[in-house]
Tab-separated table of C-alpha atoms in Angstrom:
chain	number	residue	atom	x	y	z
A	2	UNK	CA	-66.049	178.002	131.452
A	3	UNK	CA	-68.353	179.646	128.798
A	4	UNK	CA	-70.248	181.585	131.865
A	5	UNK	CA	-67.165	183.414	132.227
A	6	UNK	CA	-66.380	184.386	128.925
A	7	UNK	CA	-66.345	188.435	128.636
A	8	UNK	CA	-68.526	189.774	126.327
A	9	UNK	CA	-66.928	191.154	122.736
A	10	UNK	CA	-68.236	194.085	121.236
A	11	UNK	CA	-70.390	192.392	118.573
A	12	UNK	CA	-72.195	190.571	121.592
A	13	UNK	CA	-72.880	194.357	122.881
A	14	UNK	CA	-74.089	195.731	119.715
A	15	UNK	CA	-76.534	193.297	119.983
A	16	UNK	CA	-78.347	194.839	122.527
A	17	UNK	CA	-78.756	197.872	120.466
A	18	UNK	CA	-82.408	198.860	118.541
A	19	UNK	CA	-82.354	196.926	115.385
A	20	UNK	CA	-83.196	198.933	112.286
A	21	UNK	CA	-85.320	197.285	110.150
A	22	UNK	CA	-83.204	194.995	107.310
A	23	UNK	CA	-85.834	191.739	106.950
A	24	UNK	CA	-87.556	190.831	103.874
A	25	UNK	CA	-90.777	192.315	105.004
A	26	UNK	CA	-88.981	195.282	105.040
A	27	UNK	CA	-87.418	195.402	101.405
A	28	UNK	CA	-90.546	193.857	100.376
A	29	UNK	CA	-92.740	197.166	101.607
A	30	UNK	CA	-89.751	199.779	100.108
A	31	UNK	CA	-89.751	197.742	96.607
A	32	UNK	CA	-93.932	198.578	97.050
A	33	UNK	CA	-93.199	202.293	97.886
A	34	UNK	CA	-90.924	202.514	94.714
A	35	UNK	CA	-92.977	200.797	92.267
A	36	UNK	CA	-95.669	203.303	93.426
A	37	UNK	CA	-93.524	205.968	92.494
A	38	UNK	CA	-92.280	205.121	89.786
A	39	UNK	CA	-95.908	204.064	88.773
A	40	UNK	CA	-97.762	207.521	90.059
A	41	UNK	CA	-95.290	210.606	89.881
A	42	UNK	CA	-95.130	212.787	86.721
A	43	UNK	CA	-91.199	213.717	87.035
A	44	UNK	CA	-88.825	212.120	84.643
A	45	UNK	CA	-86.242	211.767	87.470
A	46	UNK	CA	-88.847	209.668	89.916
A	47	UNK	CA	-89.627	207.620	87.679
A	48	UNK	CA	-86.536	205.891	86.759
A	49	UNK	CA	-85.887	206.188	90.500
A	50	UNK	CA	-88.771	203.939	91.235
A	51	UNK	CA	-88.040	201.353	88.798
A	52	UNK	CA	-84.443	201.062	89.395
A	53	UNK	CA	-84.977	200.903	93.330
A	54	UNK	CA	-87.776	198.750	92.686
A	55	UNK	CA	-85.237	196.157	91.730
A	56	UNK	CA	-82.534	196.942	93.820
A	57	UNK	CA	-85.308	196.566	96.895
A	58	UNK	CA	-86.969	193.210	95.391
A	59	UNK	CA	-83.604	191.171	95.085
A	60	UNK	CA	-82.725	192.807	98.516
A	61	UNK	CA	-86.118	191.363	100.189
A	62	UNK	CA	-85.253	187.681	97.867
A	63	UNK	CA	-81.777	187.672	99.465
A	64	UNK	CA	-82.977	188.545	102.707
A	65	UNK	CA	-86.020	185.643	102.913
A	66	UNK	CA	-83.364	183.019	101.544
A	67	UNK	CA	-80.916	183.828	104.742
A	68	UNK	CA	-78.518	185.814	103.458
A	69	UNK	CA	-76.810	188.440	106.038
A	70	UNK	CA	-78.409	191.704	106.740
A	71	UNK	CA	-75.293	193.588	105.188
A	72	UNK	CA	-75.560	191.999	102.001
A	73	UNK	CA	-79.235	192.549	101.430
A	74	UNK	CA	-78.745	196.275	102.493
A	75	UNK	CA	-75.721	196.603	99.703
A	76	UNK	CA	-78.019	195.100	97.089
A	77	UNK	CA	-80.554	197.924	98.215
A	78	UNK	CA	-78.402	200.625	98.350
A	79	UNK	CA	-77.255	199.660	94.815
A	80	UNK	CA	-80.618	199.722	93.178
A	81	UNK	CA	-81.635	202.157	95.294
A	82	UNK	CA	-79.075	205.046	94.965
A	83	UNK	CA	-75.880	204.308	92.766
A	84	UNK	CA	-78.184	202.447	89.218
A	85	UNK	CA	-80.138	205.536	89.378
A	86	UNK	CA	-77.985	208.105	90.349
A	87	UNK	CA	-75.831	206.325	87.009
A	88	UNK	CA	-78.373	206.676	84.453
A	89	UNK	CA	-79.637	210.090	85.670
A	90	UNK	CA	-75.591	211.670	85.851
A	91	UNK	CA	-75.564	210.001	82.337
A	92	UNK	CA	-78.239	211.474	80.985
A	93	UNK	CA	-78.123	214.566	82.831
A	94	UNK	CA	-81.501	214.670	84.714
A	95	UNK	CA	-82.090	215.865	88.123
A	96	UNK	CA	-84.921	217.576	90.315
A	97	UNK	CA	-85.562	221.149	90.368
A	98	UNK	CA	-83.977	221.942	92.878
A	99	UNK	CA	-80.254	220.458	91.812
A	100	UNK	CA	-80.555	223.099	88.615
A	101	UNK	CA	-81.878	226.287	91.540
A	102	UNK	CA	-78.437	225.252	93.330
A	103	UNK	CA	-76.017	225.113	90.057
A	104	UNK	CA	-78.004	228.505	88.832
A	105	UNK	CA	-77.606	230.140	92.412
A	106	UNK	CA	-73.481	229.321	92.393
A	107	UNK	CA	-72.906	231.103	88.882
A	108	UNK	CA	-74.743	233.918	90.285
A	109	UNK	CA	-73.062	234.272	93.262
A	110	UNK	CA	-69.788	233.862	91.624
A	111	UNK	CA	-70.516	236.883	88.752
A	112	UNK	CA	-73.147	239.617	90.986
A	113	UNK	CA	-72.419	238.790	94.484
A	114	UNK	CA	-75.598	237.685	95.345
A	115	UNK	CA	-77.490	233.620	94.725
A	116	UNK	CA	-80.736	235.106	93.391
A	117	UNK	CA	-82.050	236.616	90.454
A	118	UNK	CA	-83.479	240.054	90.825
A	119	UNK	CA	-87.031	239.360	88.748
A	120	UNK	CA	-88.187	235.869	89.119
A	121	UNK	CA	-91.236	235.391	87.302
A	122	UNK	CA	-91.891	231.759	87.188
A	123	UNK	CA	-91.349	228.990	89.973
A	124	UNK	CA	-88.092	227.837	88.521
A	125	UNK	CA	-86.547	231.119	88.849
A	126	UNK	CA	-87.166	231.238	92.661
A	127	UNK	CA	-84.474	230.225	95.220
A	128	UNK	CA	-86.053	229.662	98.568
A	129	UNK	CA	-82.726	228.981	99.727
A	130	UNK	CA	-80.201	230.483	102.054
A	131	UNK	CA	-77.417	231.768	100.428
A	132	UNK	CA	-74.952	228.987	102.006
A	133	UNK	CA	-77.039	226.360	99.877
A	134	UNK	CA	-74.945	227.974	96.572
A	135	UNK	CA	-71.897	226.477	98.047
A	136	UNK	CA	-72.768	222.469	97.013
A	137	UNK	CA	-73.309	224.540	93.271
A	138	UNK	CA	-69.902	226.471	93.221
A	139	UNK	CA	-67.520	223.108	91.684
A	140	UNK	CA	-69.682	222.959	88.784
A	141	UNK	CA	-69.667	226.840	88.184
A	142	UNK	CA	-66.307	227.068	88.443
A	143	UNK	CA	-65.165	223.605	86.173
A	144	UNK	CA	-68.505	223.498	84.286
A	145	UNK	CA	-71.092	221.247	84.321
A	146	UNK	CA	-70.520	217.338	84.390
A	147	UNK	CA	-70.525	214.380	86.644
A	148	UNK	CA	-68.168	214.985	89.089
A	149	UNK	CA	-69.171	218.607	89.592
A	150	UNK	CA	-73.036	217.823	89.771
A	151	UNK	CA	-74.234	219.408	92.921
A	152	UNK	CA	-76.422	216.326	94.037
A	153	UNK	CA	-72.983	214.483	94.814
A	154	UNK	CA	-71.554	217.304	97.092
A	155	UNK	CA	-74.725	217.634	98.977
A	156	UNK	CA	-75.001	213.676	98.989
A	157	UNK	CA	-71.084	213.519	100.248
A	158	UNK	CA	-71.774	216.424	102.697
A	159	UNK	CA	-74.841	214.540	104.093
A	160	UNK	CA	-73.378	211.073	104.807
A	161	UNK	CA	-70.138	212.830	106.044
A	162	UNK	CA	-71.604	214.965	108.629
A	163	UNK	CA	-74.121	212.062	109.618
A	164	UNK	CA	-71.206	209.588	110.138
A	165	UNK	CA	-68.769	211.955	112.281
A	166	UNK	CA	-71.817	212.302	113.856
A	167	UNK	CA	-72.096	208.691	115.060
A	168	UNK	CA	-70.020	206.785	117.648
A	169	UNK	CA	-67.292	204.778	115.895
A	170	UNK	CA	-68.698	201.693	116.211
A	171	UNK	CA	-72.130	202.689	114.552
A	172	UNK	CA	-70.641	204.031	111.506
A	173	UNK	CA	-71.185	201.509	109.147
A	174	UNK	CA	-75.100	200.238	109.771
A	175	UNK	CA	-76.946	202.892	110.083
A	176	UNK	CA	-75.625	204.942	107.251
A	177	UNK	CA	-76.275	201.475	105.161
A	178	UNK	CA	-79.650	201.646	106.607
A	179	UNK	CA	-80.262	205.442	105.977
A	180	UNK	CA	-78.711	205.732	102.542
A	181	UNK	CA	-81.102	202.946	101.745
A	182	UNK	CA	-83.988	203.954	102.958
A	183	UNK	CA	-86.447	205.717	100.235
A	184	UNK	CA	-87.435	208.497	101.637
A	185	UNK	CA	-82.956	209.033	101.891
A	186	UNK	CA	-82.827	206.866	98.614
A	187	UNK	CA	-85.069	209.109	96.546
A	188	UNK	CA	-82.865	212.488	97.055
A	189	UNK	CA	-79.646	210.790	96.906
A	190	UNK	CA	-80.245	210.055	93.582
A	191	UNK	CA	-82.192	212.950	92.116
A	192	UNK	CA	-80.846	215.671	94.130
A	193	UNK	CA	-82.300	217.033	97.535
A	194	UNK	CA	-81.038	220.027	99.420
A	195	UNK	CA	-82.655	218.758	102.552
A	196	UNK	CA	-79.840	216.023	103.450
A	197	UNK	CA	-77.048	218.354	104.240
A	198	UNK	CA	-79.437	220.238	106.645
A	199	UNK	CA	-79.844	216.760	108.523
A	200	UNK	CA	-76.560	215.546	108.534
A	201	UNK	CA	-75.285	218.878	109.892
A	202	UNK	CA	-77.844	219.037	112.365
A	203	UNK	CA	-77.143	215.576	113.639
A	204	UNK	CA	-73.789	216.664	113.975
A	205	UNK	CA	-74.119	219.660	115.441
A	206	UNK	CA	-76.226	218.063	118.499
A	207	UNK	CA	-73.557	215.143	118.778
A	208	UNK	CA	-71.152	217.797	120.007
A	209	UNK	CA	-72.986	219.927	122.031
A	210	UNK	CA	-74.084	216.099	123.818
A	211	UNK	CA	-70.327	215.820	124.494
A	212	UNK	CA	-69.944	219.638	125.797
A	213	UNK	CA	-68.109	220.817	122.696
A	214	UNK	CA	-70.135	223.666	122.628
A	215	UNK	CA	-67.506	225.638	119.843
A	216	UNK	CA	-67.553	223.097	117.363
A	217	UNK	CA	-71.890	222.295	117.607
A	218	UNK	CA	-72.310	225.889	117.224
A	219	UNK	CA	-69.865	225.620	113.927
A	220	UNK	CA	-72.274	222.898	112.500
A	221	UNK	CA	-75.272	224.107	113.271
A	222	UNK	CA	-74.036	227.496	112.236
A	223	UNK	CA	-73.476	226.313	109.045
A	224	UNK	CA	-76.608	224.444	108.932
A	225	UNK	CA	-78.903	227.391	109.317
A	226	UNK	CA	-76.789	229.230	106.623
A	227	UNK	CA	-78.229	226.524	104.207
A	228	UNK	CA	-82.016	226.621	105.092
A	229	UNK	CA	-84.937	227.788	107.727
A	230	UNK	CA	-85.369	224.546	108.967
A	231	UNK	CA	-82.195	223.909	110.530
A	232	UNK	CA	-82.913	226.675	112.817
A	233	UNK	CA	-85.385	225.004	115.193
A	234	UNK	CA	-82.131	222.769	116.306
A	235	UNK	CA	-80.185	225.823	117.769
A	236	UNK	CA	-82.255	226.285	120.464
A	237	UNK	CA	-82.430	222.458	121.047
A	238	UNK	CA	-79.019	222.337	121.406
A	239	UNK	CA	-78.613	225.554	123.742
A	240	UNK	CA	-80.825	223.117	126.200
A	241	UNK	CA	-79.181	220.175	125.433
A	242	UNK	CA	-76.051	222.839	126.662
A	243	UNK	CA	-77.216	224.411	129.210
A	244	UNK	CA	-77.964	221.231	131.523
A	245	UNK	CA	-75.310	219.724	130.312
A	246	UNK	CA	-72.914	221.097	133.415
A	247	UNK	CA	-74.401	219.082	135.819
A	248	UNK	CA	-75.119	220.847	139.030
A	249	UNK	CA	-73.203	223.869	137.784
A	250	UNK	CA	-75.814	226.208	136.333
A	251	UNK	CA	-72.981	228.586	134.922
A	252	UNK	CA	-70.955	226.297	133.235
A	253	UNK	CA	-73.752	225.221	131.404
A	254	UNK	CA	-75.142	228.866	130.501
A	255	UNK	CA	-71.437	229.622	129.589
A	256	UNK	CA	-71.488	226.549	126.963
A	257	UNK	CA	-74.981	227.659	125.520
A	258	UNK	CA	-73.935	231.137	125.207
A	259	UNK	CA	-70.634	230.234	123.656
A	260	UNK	CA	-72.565	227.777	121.522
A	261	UNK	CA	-75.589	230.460	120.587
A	262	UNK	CA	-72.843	233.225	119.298
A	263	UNK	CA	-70.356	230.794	117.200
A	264	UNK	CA	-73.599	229.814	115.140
A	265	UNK	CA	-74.931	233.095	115.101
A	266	UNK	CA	-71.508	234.357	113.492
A	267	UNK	CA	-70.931	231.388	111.615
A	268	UNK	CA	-74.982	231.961	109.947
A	269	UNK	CA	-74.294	235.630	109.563
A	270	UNK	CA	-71.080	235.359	108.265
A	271	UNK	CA	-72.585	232.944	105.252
A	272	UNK	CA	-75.753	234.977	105.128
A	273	UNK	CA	-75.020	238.617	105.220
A	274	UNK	CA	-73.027	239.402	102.438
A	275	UNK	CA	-75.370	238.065	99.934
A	276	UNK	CA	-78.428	239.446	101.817
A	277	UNK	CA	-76.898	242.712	101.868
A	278	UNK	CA	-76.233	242.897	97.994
A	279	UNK	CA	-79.714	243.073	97.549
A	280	UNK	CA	-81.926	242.617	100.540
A	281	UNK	CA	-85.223	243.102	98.235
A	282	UNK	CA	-84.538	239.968	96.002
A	283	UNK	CA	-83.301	237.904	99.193
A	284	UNK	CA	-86.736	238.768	100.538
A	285	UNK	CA	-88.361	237.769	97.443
A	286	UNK	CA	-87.062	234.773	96.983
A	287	UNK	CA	-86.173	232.968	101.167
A	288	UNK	CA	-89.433	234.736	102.760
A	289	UNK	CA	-92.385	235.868	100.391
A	290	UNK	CA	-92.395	232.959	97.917
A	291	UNK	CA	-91.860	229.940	100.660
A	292	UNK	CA	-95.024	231.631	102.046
A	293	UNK	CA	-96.899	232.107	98.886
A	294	UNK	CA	-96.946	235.973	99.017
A	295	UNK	CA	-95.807	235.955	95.395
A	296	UNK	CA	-97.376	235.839	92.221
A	297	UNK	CA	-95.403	232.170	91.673
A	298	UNK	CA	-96.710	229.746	93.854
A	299	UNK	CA	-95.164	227.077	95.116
A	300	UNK	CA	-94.638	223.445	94.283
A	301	UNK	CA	-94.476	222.266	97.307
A	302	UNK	CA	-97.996	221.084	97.799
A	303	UNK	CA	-98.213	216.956	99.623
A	304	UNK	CA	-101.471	216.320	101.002
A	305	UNK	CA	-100.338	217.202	104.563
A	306	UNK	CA	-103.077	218.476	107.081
A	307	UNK	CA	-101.194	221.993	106.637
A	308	UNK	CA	-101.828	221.890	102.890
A	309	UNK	CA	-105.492	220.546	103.079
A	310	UNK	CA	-106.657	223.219	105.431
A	311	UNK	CA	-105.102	226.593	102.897
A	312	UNK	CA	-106.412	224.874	100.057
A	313	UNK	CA	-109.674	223.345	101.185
A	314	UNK	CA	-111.087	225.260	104.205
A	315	UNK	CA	-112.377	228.738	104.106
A	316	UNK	CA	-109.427	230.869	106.555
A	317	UNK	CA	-107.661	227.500	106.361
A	318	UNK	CA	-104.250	229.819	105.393
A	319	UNK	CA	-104.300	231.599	108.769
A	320	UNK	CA	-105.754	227.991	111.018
A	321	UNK	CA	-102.758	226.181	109.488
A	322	UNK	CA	-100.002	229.032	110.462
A	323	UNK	CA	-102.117	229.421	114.314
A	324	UNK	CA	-101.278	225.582	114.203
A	325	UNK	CA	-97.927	225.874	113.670
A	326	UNK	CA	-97.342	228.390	115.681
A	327	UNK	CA	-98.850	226.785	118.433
A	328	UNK	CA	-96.401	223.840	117.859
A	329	UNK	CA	-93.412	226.104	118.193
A	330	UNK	CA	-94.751	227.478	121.487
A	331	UNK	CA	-95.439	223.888	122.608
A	332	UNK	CA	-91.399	222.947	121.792
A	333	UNK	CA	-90.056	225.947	123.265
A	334	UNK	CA	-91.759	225.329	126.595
A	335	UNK	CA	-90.762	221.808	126.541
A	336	UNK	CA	-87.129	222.878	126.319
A	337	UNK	CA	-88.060	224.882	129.314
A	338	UNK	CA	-89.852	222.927	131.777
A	339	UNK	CA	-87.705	219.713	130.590
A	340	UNK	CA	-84.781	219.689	128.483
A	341	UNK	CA	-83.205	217.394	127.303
A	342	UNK	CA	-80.341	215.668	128.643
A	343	UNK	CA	-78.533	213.593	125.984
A	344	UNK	CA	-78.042	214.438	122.436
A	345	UNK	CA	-80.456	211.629	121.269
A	346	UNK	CA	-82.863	213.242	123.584
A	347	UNK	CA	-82.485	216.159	121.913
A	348	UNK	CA	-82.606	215.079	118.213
A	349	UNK	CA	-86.238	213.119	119.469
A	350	UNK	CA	-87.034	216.621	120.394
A	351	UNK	CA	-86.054	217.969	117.933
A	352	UNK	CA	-87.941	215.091	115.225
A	353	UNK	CA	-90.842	215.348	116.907
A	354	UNK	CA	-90.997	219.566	116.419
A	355	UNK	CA	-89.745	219.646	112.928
A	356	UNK	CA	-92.855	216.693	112.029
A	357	UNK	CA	-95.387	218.925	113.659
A	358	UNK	CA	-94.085	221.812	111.649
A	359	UNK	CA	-94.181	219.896	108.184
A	360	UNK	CA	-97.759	218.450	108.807
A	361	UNK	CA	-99.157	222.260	109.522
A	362	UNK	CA	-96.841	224.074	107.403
A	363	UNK	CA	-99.567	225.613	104.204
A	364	UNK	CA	-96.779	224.993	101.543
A	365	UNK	CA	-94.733	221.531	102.231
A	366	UNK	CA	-93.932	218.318	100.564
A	367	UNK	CA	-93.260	214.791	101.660
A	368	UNK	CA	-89.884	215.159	101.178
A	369	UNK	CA	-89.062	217.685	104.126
A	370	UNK	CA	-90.112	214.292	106.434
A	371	UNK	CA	-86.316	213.327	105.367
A	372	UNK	CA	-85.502	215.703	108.643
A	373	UNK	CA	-87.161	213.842	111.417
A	374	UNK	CA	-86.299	210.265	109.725
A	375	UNK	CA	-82.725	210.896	109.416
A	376	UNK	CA	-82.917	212.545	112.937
A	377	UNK	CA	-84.420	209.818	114.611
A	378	UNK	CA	-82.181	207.205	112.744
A	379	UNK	CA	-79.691	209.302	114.881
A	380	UNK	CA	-80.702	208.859	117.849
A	381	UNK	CA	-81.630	205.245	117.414
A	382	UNK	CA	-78.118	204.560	116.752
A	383	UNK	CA	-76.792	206.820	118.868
A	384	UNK	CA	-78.186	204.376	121.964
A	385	UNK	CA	-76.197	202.802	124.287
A	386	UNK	CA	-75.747	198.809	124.288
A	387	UNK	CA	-78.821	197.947	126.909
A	388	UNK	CA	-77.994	197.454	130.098
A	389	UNK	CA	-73.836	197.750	129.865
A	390	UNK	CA	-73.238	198.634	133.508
A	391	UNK	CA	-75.668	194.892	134.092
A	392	UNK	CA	-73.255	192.991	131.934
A	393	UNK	CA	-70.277	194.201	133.344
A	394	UNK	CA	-71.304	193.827	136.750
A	395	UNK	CA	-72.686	190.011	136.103
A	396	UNK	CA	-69.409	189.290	134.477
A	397	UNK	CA	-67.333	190.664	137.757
A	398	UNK	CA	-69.908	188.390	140.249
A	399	UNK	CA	-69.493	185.602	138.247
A	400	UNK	CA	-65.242	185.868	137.947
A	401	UNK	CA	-65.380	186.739	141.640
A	402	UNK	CA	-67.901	183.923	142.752
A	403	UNK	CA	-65.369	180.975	142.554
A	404	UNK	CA	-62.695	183.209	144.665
A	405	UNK	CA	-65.295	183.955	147.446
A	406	UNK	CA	-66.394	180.173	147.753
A	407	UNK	CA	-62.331	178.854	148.095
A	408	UNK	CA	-62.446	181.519	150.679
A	409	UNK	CA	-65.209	180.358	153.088
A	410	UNK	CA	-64.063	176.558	152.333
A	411	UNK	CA	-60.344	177.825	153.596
A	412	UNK	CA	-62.084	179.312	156.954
């Protein structure tokens, strides 16, 4: 009788891609945050690597000794995110750019406009969008403090988009994963603008996979109000779009189109105003200093090959930006010759531009690889049970084998 049992749910998710939970895998993260901790000269990493150093040792001890995947990944995401994020609310440290975003809101707020008009050093530089002000706008208008720190809005916004973005059933291990992942972990804690981007963009190619052209436009419209990288995934998801009709070519142009223009009003609308206050300090601040034509520089500086060639190699500048031009080219065409046909498709696509940008991009940091991790986390989890249409059809020869043989034995 057991052969004819139907399978349950938690015998299809199964069949899914496992993400990574063992004690091998705690065991490496608890390495990555010691060196951290051990190596980096900010205040804010440091207690971040010996807090989630903990958090990712027990989570690796509970993990050898048996205990279930979802209890290791708790202890993780403990250590990992909510000890530090304590002591550093507590004690009111964060990363750079979690004061840029609660100075940009004020400034909005009084002049109109997120920037300041004379930045002279590095801190005073927003290389922000204006939308980014909005995660700093509850602490500028209730003052500074816990609750209104702008690493918790962006942290809420991130997991929030990132889950709506996820079938119902998948809501509940991957974020786990994610959130406890330290590359996810790390700005969580000490404050990274670079999660909301992800989320949204995850969300905004889960609805243009189910046609919903209108609403991915919204998301990825608001993305792109936040920051230059979540542009690349508009045109993604105008292919994803446009092939998503089927056989009918103008249904899916119509869906693109409709798609393109709800972001593009939803980014200008967010944009605009505060570019138009004073156009000469949003220059400034989202397009000279991000490409080092200031007299600040920059501390976005990783050892990427991008980096390494402007710093190291004589016209290294100009053979990093040919590179990464070249790597836009090489996307666009792919979305041309073959796009891609289901949103997970598309976020690959998607990862795999945005990693080719950060490697050759002259002024980047390890950080920005947050993009393509939590966009191929996506699409991981976003796959289908394998082989569903197998199951069910082995299930319906085996309930219908019995009936067939009483059959024959009849004639």
């Amino acid at each position: 009788m057991a052969l004819f049992a139907l399978p349950t749910s938690p015998d299809l998710r199964r069949d899914r891609p496992a993400l990574p939970g063992d004690a091998a895998w705690w065991a490496f993260c608890a390495a990555t945050a010691l060196a951290l901790g051990a190596f980096s000269s900010l205040g804010p990493h440091r207690v971040w690597g010996a807090a989630a150093a903990l958090g990712y040792t027990a989570a690796a001890v509970l993990a050898a000794r048996g205990r279930s995947p979802r209890t290791a990944g708790a202890v993780a995401v403990t250590g990992a995110v909510l000890l530090p994020l304590l002591v550093l609310l507590a004690v009111d440290r964060a990363q750079l750019e979690v004061d840029v975003v609660a100075r940009s809101a004020g400034l909005l707020l009084s002049g109109g406009t997120p920037y300041l008009e004379h930045p002279t050093v590095p801190e005073d530089f927003n290389p922000y969008l204006p939308g980014m002000a909005a995660f700093g706008i509850p602490g500028a208008v209730a003052g500074p403090g816990p609750l209104t720190d702008p690493r918790l809005w962006m942290g809420a916004a991130f997991l929030g988009a990132f889950a709506l973005a996820l079938p119902a059933g998948a809501r509940r291990e991957a974020p786990r994963w994610l959130a406890a992942c330290p590359l996810v972990a790390l700005p969580l804690a000490v404050g990274g603008v670079d999660l909301p981007v992800a989320g949204l963009m995850c969300l905004g190619l889960a609805r243009a996979g189910q046609g919903r052209a209108g609403r991915a436009g919204l998301a990825l419209g608001v993305a792109a109000a936040l920051k230059w990288t979540a542009w690349p995934a508009v045109p993604v998801a105008l292919a994803l779009l446009a092939t998503a009709g089927g056989g009918d070519g103008r249904r899916g142009s119509r869906a693109a189109l409709r798609c393109g223009l709800v972001a593009l009003l939803t980014a200008a609308a967010l944009v605009l105003p505060a570019a138009l206050r004073d156009p000469g300090a949003f220059r400034t601040h989202v397009v000279d200093f991000p490409l080092g034509l200031t007299g600040a520089v920059s501390s976005a500086a990783s050892p990427l090959p991008g980096h390494l060639l402007a710093t190291r190699l004589p016209g290294g500048r100009t053979l990093a930006l040919l590179l990464l031009g070249v790597s836009a080219l090489l996307l666009a065409v792919s979305l041309l010759v073959r796009p891609p046909a289901t949103g997970a498709a598309a976020a690959a696509r998607l990862a795999l531009g945005l990693l080719l940008a950060i490697a050759f991009m002259p002024a980047t940091r390890f950080g920005y690889l947050v993009h393509p991790l939590v966009l191929a986390a996506w699409a991981l989890a976003r796959q289908p049970p394998a082989h569903p249409l197998h199951i069910r059809e082995r299930v319906r020869d085996l309930v219908r084998e019995p009936v067939r043989r009483r059959k024959q034995a009849s004639r």
